[in-house]
mmCIF file of the C-alpha atoms, coordinates in Angstrom:
data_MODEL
# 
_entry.id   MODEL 
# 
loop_
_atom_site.group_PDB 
_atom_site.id 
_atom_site.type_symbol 
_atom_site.label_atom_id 
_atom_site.label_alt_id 
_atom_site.label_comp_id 
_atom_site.label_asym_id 
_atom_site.label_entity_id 
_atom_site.label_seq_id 
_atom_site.pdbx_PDB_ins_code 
_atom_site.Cartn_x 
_atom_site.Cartn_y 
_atom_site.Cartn_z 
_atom_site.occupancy 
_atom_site.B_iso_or_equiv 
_atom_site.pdbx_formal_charge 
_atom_site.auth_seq_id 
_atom_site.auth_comp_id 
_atom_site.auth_asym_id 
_atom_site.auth_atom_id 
_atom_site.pdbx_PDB_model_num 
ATOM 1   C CA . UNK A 1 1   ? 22.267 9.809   18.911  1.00 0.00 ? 1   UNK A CA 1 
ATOM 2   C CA . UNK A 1 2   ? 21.338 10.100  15.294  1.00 0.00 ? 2   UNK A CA 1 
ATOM 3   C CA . UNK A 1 3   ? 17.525 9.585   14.722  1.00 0.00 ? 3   UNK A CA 1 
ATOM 4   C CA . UNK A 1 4   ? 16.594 8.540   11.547  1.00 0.00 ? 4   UNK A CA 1 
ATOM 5   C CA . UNK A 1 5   ? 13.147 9.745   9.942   1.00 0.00 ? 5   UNK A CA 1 
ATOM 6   C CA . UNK A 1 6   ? 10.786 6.663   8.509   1.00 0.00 ? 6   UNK A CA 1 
ATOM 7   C CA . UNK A 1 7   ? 10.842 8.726   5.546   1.00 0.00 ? 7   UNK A CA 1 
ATOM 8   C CA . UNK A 1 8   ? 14.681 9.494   3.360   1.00 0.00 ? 8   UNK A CA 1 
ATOM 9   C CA . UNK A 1 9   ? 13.365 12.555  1.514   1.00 0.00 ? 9   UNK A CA 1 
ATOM 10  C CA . UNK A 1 10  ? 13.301 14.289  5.024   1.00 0.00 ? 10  UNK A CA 1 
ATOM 11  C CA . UNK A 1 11  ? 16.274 12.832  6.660   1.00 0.00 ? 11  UNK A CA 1 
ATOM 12  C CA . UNK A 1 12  ? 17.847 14.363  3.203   1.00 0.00 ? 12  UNK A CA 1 
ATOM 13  C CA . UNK A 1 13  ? 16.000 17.516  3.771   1.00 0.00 ? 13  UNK A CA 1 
ATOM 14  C CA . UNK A 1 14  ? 17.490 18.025  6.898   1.00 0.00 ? 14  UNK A CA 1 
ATOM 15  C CA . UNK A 1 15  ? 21.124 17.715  5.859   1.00 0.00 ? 15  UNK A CA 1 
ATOM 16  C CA . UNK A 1 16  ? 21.535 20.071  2.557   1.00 0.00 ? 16  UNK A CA 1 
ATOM 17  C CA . UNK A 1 17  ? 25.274 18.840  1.812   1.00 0.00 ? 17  UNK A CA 1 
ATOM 18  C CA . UNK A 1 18  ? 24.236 15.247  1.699   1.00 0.00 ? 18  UNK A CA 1 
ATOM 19  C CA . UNK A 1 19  ? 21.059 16.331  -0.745  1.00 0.00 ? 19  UNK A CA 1 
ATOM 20  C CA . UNK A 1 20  ? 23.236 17.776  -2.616  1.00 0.00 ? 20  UNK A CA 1 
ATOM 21  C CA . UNK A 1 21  ? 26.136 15.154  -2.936  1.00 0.00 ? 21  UNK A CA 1 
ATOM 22  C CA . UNK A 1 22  ? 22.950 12.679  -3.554  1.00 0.00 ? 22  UNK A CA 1 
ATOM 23  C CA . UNK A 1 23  ? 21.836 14.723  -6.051  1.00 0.00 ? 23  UNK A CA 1 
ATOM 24  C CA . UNK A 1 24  ? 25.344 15.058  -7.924  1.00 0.00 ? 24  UNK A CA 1 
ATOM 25  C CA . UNK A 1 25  ? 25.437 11.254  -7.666  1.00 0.00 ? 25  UNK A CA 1 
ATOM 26  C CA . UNK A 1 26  ? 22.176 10.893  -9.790  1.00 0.00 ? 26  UNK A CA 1 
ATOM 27  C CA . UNK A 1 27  ? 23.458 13.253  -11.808 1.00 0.00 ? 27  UNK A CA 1 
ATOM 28  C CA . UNK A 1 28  ? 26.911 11.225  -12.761 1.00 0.00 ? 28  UNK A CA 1 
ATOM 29  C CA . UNK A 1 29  ? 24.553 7.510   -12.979 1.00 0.00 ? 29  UNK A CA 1 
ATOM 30  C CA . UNK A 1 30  ? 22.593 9.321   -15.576 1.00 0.00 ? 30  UNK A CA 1 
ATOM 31  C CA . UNK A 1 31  ? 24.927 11.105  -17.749 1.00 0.00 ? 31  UNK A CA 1 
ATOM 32  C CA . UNK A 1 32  ? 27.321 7.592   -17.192 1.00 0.00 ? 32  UNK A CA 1 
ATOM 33  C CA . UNK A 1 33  ? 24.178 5.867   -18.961 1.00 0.00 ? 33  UNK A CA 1 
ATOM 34  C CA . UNK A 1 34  ? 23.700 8.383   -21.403 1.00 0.00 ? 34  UNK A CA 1 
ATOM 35  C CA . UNK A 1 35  ? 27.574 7.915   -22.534 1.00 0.00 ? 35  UNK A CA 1 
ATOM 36  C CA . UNK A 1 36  ? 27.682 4.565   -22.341 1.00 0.00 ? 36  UNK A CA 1 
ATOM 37  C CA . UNK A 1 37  ? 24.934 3.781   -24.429 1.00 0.00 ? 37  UNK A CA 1 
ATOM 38  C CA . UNK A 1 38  ? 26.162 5.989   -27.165 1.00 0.00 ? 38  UNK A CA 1 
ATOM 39  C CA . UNK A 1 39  ? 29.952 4.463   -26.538 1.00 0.00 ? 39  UNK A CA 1 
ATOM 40  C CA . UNK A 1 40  ? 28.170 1.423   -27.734 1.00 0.00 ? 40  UNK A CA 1 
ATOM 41  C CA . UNK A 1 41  ? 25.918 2.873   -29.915 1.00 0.00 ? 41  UNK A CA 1 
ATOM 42  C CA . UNK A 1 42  ? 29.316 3.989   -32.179 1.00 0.00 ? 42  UNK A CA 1 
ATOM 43  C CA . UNK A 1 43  ? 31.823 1.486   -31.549 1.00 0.00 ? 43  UNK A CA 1 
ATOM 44  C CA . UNK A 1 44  ? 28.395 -1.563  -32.191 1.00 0.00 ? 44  UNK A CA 1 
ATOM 45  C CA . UNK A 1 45  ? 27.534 -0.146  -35.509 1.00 0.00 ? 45  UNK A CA 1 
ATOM 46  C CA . UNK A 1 46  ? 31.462 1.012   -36.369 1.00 0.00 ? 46  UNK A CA 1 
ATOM 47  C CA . UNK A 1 47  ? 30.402 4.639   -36.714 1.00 0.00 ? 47  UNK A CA 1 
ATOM 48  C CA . UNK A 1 48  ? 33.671 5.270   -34.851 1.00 0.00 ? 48  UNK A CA 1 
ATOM 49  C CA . UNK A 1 49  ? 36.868 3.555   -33.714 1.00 0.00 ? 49  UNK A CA 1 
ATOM 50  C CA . UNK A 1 50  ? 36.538 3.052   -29.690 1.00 0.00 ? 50  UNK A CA 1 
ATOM 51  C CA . UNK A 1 51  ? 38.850 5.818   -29.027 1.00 0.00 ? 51  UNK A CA 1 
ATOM 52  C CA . UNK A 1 52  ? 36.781 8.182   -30.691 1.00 0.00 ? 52  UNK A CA 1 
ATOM 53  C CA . UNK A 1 53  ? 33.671 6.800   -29.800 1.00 0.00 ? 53  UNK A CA 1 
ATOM 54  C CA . UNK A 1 54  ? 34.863 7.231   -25.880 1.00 0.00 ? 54  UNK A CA 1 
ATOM 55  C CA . UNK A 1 55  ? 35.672 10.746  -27.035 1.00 0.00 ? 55  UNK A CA 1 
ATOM 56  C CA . UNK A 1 56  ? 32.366 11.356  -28.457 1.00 0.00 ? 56  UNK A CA 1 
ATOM 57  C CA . UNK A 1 57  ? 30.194 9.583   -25.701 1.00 0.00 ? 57  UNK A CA 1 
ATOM 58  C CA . UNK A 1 58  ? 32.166 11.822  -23.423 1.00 0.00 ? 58  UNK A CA 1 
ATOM 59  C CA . UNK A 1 59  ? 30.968 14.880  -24.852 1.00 0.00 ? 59  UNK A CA 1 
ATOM 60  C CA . UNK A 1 60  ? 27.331 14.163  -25.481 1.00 0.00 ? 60  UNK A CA 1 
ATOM 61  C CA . UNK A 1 61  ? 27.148 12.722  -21.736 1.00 0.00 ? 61  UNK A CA 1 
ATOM 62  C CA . UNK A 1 62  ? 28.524 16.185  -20.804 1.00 0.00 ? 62  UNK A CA 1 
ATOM 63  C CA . UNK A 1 63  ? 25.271 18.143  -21.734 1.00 0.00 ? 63  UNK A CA 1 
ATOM 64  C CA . UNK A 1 64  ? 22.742 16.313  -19.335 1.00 0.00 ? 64  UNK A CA 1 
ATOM 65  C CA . UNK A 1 65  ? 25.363 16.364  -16.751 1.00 0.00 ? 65  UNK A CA 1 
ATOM 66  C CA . UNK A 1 66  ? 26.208 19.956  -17.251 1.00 0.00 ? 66  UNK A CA 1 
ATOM 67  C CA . UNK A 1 67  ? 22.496 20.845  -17.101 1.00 0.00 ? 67  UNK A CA 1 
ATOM 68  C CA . UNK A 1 68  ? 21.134 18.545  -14.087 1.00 0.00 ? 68  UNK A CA 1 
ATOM 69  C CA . UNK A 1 69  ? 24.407 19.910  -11.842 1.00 0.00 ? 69  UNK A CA 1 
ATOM 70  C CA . UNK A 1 70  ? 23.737 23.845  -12.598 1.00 0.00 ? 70  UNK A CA 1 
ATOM 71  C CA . UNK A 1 71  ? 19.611 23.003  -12.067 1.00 0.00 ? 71  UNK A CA 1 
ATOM 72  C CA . UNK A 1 72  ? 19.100 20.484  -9.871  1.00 0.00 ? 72  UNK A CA 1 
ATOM 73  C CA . UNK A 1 73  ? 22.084 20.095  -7.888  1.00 0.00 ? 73  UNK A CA 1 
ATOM 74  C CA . UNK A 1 74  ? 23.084 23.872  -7.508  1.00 0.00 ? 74  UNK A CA 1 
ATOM 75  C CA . UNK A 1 75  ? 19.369 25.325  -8.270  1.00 0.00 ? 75  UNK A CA 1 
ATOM 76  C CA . UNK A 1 76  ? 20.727 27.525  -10.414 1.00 0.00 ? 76  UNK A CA 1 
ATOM 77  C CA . UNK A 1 77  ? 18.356 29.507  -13.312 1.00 0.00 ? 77  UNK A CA 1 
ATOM 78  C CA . UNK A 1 78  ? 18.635 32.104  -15.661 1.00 0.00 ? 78  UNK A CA 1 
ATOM 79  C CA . UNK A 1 79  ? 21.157 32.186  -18.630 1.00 0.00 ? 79  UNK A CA 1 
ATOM 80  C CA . UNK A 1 80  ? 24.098 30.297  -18.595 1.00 0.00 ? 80  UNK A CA 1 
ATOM 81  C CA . UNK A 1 81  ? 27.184 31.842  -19.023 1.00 0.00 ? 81  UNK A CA 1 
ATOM 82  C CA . UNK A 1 82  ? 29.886 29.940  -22.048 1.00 0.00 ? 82  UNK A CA 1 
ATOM 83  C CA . UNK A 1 83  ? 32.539 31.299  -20.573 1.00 0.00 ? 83  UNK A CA 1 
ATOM 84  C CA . UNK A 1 84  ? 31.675 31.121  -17.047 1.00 0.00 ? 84  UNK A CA 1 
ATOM 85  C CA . UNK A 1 85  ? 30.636 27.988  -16.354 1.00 0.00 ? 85  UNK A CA 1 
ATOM 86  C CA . UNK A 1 86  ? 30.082 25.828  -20.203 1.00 0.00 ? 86  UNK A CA 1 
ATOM 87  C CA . UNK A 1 87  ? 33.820 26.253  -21.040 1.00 0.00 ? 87  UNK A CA 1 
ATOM 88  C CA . UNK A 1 88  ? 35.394 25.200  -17.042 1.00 0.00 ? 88  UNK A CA 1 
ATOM 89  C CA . UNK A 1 89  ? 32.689 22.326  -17.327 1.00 0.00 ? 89  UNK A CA 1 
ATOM 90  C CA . UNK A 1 90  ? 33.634 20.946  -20.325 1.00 0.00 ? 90  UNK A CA 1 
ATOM 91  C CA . UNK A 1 91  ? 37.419 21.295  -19.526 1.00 0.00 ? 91  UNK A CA 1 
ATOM 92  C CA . UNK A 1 92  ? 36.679 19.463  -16.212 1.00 0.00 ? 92  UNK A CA 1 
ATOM 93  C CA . UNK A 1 93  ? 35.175 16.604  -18.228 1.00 0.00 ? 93  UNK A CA 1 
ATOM 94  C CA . UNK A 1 94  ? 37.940 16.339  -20.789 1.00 0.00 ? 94  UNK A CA 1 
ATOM 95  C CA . UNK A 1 95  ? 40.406 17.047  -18.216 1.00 0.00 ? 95  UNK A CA 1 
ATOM 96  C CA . UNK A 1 96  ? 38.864 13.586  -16.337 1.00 0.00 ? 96  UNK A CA 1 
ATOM 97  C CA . UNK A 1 97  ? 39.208 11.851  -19.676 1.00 0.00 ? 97  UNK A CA 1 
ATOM 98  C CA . UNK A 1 98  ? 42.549 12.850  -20.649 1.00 0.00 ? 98  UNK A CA 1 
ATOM 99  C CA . UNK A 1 99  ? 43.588 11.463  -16.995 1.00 0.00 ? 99  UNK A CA 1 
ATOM 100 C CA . UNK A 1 100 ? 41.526 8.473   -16.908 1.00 0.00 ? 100 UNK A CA 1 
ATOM 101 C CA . UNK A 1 101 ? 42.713 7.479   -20.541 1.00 0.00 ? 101 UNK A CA 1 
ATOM 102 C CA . UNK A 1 102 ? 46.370 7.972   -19.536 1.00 0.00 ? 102 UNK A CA 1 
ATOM 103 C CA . UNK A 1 103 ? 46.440 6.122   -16.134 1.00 0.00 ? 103 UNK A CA 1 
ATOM 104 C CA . UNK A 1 104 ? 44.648 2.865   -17.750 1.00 0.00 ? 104 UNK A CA 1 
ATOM 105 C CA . UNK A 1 105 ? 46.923 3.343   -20.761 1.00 0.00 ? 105 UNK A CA 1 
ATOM 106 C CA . UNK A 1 106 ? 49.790 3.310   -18.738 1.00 0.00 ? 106 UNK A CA 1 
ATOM 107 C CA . UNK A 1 107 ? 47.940 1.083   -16.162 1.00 0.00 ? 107 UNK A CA 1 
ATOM 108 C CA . UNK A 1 108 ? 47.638 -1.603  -18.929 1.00 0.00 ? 108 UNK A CA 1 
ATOM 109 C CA . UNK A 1 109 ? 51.047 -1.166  -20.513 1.00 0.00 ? 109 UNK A CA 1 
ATOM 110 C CA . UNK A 1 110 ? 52.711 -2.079  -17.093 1.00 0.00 ? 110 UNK A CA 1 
ATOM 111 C CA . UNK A 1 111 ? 50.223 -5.004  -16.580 1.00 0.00 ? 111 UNK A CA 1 
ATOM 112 C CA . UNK A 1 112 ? 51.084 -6.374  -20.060 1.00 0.00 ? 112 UNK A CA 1 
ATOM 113 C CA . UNK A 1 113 ? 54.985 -6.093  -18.753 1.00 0.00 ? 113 UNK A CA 1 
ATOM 114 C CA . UNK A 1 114 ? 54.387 -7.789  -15.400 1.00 0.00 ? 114 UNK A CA 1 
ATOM 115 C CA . UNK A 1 115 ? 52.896 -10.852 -17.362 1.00 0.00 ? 115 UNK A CA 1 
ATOM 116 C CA . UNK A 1 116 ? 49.291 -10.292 -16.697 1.00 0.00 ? 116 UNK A CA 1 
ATOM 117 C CA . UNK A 1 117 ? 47.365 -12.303 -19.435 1.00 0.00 ? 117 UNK A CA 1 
ATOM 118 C CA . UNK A 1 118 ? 44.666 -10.153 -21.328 1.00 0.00 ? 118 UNK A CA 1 
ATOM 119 C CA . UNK A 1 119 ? 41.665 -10.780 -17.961 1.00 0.00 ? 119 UNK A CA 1 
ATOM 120 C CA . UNK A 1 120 ? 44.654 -9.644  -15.580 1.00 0.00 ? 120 UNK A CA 1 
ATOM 121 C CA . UNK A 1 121 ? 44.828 -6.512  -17.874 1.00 0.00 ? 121 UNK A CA 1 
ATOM 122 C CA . UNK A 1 122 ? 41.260 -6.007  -18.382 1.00 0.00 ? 122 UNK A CA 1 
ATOM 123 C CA . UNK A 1 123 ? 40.860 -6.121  -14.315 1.00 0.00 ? 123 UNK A CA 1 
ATOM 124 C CA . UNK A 1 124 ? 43.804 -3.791  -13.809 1.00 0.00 ? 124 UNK A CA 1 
ATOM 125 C CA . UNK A 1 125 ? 41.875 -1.805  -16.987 1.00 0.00 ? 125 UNK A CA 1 
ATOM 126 C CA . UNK A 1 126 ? 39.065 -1.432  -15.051 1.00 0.00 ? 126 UNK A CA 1 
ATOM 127 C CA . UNK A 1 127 ? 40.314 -0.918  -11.742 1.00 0.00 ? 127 UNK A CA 1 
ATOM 128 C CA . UNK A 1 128 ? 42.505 2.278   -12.670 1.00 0.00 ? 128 UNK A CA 1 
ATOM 129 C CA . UNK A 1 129 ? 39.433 3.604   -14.860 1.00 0.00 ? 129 UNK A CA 1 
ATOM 130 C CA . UNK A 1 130 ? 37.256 3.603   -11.551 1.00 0.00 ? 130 UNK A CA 1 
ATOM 131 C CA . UNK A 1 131 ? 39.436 5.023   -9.351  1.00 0.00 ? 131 UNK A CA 1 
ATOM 132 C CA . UNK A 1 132 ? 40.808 7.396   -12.056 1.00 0.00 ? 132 UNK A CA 1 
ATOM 133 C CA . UNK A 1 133 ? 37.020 8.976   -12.424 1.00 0.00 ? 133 UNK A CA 1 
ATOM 134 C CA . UNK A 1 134 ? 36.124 8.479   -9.008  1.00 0.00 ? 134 UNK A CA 1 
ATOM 135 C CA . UNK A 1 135 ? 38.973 10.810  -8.069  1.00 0.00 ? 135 UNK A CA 1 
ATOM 136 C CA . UNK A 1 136 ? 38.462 13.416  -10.527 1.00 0.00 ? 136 UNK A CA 1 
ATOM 137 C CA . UNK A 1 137 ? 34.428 12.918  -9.231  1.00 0.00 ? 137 UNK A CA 1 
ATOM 138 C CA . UNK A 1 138 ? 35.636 14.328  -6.060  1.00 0.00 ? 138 UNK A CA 1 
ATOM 139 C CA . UNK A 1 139 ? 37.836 16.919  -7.552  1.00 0.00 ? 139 UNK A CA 1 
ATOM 140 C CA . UNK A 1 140 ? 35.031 17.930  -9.670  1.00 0.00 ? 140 UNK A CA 1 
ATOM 141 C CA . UNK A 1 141 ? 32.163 18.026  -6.788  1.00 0.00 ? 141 UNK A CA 1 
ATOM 142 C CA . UNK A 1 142 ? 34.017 20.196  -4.570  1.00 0.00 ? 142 UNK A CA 1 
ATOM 143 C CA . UNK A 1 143 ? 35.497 22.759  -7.821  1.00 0.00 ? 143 UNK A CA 1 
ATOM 144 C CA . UNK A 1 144 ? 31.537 23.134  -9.363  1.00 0.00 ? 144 UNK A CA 1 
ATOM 145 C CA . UNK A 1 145 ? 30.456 23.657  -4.952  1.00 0.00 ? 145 UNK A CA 1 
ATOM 146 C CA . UNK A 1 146 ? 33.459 26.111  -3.911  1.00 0.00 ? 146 UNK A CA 1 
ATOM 147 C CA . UNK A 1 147 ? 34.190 27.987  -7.619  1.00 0.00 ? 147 UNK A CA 1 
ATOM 148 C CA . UNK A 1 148 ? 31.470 27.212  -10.666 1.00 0.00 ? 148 UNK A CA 1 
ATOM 149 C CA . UNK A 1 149 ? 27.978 27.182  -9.165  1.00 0.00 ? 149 UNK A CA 1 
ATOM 150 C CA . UNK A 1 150 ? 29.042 28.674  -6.098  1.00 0.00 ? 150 UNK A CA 1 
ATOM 151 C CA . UNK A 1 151 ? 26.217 30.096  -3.982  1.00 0.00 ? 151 UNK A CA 1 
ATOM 152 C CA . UNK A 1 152 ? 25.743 34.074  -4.940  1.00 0.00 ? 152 UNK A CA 1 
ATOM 153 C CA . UNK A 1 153 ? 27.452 33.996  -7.739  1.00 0.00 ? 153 UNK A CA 1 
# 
């Protein structure tokens, strides 16, 4: 039987993996803010056209999540290496982009075909975009655990 402690800190303590995954999950709520509130900084002022606003937001919310994950998450110090782990990182976050922007583009176009009025399409917009990022958020944890910020490397 599982005992759990009064406190979480040490319940977390105990289980490394979980403190970890908690930690990465902090990680993506933070760096989520921080893109969408420039997203909506651009595309509110009409700096940028949403597309390139998205892209944008994207890349700015890529530096606090790149730095948190190699720090916090992984504990890792020192100098960071561009093409070790800066350059995978950002082509992991692009990468989730590219496939989130193509399965709700697609997503949408079929919705708009199967008569789905424009709340129908905004759901199904929505829908694909979570589960689009939530599976690359998986893909991601597990390639920065077993290959980027692997431990002793």
């Amino acid at each position: 039987m599982v005992q759990f402690a009064a406190d979480p800190r040490v319940f977390l303590a105990r289980r490394p993996v979980l403190l970890k995954f908690c930690r990465y999950a902090g990680v993506s709520v933070i760096s989520t803010l921080v893109s969408l509130l420039v997203l909506t900084a651009l595309v509110g002022t009409g700096a940028a056209t949403a597309g390139w606003a998205n892209v944008i937001a994207t890349a700015v919310g890529t530096v606090p999540s790149f730095e948190l994950n190699r720090r916090w998450v992984w504990g890792k110090g020192g100098r960071r290496s561009m093409a070790a782990e800066v350059a995978p990182f950002a082509v992991m976050s692009f990468v989730s982009l590219a496939v989130s922007t193509l399965a709700v583009s697609r997503a949408t176009a079929w919705a708009g075909g199967a008569g789905f009025g424009d709340h129908g399409r905004a759901a199904i917009a929505v829908a694909t975009n979570l589960a689009s990022f939530g599976s690359m958020w998986i893909v991601q944890y597990v390639m920065l655990d077993r290959i980027l910020f692997r431990a002793g490397r």
